[in-house]
mmCIF file of C-alpha atoms and ligand atoms in Angstrom:
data_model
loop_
_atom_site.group_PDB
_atom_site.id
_atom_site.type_symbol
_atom_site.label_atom_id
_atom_site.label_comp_id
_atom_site.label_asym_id
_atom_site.label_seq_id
_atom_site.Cartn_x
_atom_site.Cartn_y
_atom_site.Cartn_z
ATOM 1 C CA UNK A 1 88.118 -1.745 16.427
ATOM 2 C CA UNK A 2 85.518 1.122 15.059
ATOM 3 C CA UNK A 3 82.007 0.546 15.871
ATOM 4 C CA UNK A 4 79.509 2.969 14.390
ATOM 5 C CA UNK A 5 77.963 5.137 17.061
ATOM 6 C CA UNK A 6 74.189 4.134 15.479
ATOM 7 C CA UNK A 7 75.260 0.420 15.709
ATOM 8 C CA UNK A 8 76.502 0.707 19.480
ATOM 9 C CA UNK A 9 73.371 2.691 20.113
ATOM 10 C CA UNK A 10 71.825 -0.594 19.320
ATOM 11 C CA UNK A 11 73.948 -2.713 21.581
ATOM 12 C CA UNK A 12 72.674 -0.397 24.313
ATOM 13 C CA UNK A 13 69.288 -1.187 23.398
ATOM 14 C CA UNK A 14 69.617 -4.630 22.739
ATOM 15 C CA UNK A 15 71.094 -4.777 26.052
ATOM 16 C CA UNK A 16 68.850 -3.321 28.484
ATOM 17 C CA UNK A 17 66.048 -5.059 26.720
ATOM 18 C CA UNK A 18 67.986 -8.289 27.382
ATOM 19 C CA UNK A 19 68.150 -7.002 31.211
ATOM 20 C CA UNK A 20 64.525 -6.321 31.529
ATOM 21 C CA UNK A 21 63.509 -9.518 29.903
ATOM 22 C CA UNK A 22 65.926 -11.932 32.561
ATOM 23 C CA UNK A 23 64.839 -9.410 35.517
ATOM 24 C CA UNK A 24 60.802 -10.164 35.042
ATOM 25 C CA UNK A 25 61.603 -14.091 34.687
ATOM 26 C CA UNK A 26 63.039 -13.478 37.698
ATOM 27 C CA UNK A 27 60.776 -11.411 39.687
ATOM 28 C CA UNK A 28 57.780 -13.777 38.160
ATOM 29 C CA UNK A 29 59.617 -17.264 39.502
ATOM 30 C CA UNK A 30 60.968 -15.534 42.788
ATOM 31 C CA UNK A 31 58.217 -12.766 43.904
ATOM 32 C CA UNK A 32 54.988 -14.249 42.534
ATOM 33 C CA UNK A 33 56.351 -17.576 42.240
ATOM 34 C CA UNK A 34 54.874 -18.413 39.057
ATOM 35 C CA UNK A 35 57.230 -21.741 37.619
ATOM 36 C CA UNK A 36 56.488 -23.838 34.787
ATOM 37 C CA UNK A 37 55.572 -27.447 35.716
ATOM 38 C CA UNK A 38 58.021 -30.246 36.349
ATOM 39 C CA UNK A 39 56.176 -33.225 36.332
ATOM 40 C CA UNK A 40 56.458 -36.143 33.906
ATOM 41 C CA UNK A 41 54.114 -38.606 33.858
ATOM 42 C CA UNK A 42 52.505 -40.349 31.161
ATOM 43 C CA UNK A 43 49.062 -42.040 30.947
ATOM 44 C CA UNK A 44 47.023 -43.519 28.458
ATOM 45 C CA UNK A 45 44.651 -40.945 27.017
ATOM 46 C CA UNK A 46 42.297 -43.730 25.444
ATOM 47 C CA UNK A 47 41.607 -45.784 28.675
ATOM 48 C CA UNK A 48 41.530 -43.203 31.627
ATOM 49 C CA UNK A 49 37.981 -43.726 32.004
ATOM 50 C CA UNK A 50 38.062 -47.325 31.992
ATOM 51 C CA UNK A 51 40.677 -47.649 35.260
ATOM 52 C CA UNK A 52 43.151 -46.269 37.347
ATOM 53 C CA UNK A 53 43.672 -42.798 38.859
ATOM 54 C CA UNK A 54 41.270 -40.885 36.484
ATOM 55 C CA UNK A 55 38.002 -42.895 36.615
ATOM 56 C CA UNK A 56 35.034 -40.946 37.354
ATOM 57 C CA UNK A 57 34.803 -42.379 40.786
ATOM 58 C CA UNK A 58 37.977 -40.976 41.620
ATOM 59 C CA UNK A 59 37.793 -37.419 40.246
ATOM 60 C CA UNK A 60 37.298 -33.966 42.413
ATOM 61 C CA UNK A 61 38.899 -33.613 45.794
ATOM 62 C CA UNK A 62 40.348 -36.148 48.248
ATOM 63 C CA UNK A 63 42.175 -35.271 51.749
ATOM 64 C CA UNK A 64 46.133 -36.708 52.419
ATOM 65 C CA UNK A 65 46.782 -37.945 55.579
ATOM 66 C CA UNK A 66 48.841 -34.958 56.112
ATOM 67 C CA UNK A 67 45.613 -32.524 55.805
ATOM 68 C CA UNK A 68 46.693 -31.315 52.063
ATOM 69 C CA UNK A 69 44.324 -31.813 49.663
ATOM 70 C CA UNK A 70 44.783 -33.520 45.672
ATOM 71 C CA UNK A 71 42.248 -32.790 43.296
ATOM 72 C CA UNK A 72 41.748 -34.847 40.332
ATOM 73 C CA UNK A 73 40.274 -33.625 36.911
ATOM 74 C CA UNK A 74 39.587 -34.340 33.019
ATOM 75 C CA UNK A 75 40.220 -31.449 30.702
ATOM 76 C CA UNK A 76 37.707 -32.189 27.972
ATOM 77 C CA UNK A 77 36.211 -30.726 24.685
ATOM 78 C CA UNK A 78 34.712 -28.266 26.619
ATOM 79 C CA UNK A 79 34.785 -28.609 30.168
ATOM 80 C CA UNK A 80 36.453 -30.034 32.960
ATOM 81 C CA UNK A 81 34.995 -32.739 35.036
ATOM 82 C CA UNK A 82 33.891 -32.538 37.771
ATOM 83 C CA UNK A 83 32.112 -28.987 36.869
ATOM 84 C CA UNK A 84 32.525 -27.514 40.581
ATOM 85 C CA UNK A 85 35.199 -28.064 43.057
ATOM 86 C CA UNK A 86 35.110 -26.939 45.990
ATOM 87 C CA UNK A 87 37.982 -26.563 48.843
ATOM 88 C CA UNK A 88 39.218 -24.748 52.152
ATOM 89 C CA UNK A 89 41.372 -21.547 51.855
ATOM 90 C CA UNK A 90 45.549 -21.898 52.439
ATOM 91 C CA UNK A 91 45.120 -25.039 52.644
ATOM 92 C CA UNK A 92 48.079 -26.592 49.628
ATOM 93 C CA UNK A 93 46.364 -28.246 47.119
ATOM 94 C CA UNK A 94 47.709 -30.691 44.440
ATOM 95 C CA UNK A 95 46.043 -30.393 41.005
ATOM 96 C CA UNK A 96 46.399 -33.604 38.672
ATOM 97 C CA UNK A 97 44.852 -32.668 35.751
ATOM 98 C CA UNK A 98 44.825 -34.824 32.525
ATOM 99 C CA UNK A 99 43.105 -34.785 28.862
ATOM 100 C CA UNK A 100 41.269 -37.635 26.868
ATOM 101 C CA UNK A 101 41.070 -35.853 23.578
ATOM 102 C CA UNK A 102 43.740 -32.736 22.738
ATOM 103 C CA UNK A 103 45.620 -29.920 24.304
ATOM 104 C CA UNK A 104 43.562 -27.573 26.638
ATOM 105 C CA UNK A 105 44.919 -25.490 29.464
ATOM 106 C CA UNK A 106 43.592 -24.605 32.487
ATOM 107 C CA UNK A 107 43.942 -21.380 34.053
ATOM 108 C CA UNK A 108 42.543 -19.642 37.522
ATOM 109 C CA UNK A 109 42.602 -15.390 36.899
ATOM 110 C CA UNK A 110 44.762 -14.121 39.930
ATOM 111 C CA UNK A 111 46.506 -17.245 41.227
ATOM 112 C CA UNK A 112 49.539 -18.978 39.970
ATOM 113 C CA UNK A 113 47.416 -21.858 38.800
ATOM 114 C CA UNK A 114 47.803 -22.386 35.422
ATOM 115 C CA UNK A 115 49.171 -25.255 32.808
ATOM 116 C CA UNK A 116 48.796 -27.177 30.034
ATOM 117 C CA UNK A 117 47.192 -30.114 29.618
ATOM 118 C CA UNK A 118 48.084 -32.368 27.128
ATOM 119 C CA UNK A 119 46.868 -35.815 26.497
ATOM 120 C CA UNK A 120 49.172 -38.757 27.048
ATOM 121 C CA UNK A 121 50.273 -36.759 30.553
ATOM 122 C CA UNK A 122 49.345 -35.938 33.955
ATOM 123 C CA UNK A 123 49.643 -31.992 34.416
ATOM 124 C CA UNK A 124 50.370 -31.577 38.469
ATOM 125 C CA UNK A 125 50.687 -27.860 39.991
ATOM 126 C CA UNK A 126 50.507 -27.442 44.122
ATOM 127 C CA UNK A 127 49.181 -24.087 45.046
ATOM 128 C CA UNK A 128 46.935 -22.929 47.929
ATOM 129 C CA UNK A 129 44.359 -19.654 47.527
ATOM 130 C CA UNK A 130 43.993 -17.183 49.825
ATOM 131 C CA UNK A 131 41.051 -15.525 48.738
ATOM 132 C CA UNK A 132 37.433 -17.381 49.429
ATOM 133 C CA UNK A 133 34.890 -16.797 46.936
ATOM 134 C CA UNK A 134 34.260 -18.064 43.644
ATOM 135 C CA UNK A 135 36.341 -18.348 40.877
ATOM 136 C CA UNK A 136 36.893 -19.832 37.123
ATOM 137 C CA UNK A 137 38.485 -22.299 35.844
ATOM 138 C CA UNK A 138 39.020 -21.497 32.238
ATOM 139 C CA UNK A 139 41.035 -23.200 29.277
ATOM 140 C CA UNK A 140 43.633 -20.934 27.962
ATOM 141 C CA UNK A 141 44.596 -23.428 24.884
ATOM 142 C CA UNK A 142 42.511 -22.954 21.533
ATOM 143 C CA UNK A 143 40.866 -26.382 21.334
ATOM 144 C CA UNK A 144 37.889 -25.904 18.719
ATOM 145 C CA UNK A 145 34.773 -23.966 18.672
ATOM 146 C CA UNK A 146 33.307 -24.597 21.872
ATOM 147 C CA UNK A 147 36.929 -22.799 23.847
ATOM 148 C CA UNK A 148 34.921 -19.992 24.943
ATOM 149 C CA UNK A 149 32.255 -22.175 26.723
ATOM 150 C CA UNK A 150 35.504 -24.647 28.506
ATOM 151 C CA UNK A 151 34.848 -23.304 31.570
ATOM 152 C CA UNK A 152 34.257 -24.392 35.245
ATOM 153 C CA UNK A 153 33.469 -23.411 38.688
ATOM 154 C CA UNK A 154 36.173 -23.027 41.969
ATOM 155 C CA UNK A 155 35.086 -22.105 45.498
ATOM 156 C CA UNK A 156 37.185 -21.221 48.146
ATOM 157 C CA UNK A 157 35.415 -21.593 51.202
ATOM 158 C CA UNK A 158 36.590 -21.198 54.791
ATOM 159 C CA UNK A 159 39.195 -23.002 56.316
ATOM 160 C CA UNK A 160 38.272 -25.569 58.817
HETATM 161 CU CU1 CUA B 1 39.907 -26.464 26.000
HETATM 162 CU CU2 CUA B 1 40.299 -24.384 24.974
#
């Protein structure tokens, strides 16, 4: 079979791309350990404030028996509640993370915390942070004209 010498050119560079591409996947999920969330859970966007998991009562941090940590917020048009959190360095923490109104995201700059957050779901990632100081948490999903201003605070503080 003749292949033109231009054309398998191509397949050489349609190849390596292809091995660059599946090699950062890789060295994102294995080396920074960056994966995109599992969790399935639904919930009913129009009554999360009324009962259950997401009242206000029950939002911001609360301690496991096991010493981990599961911190509970609202992704809203344009913050998230409660505006400060506030917990212990390596210690894991559980983020469950859910939205009354549309899509936002919610990103930390230099951790492996980020998702989506979509209404009619609960958004769970388990990280732990290393470094103590303060921090963002910013949306990362276009979600009107206040986006830029969706935006709230994270300390790390000591452990113990
Ligand atoms: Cu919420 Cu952008």
């Amino acid at each position: 079979m003749h292949i033109d010498p231009l054309e398998k050119k191509w397949m050489y560079v349609v190849g390596v791309m292809t091995v660059i591409m599946i090699g950062s996947m890789t060295y994102a999920a294995v080396v920074m350990n960056m994966h995109p969330p599992s969790n399935v859970e639904t919930i009913d966007p129009k009554t999360l404030h009324l009962s259950g998991e997401f009242t206000e009562d029950n939002l911001g941090v609360s301690e496991n028996p096991d010493g981990s940590l599961t911190v509970r917020m609202i992704a809203a048009r344009y913050s998230f509640y409660p505006q400060m959190i506030e917990v212990p360095a390596d210690t894991p923490v559980t983020f469950r993370i859910t939205s009354p109104d549309i899509v936002h995201g919610v990103h930390v700059p230099f951790t492996n915390m980020s998702t989506m957050v979509i209404p009619g779901y609960v958004s769970e990632v388990t990280t732990r942070f290393s470094r103590e100081g303060e921090a963002q948490f910013l949306c990362n999903e276009y979600c009107g004209l206040g986006h830029d201003y969706m935006w709230s605070k994270l300390k790390v503080v000591p452990k113990g």
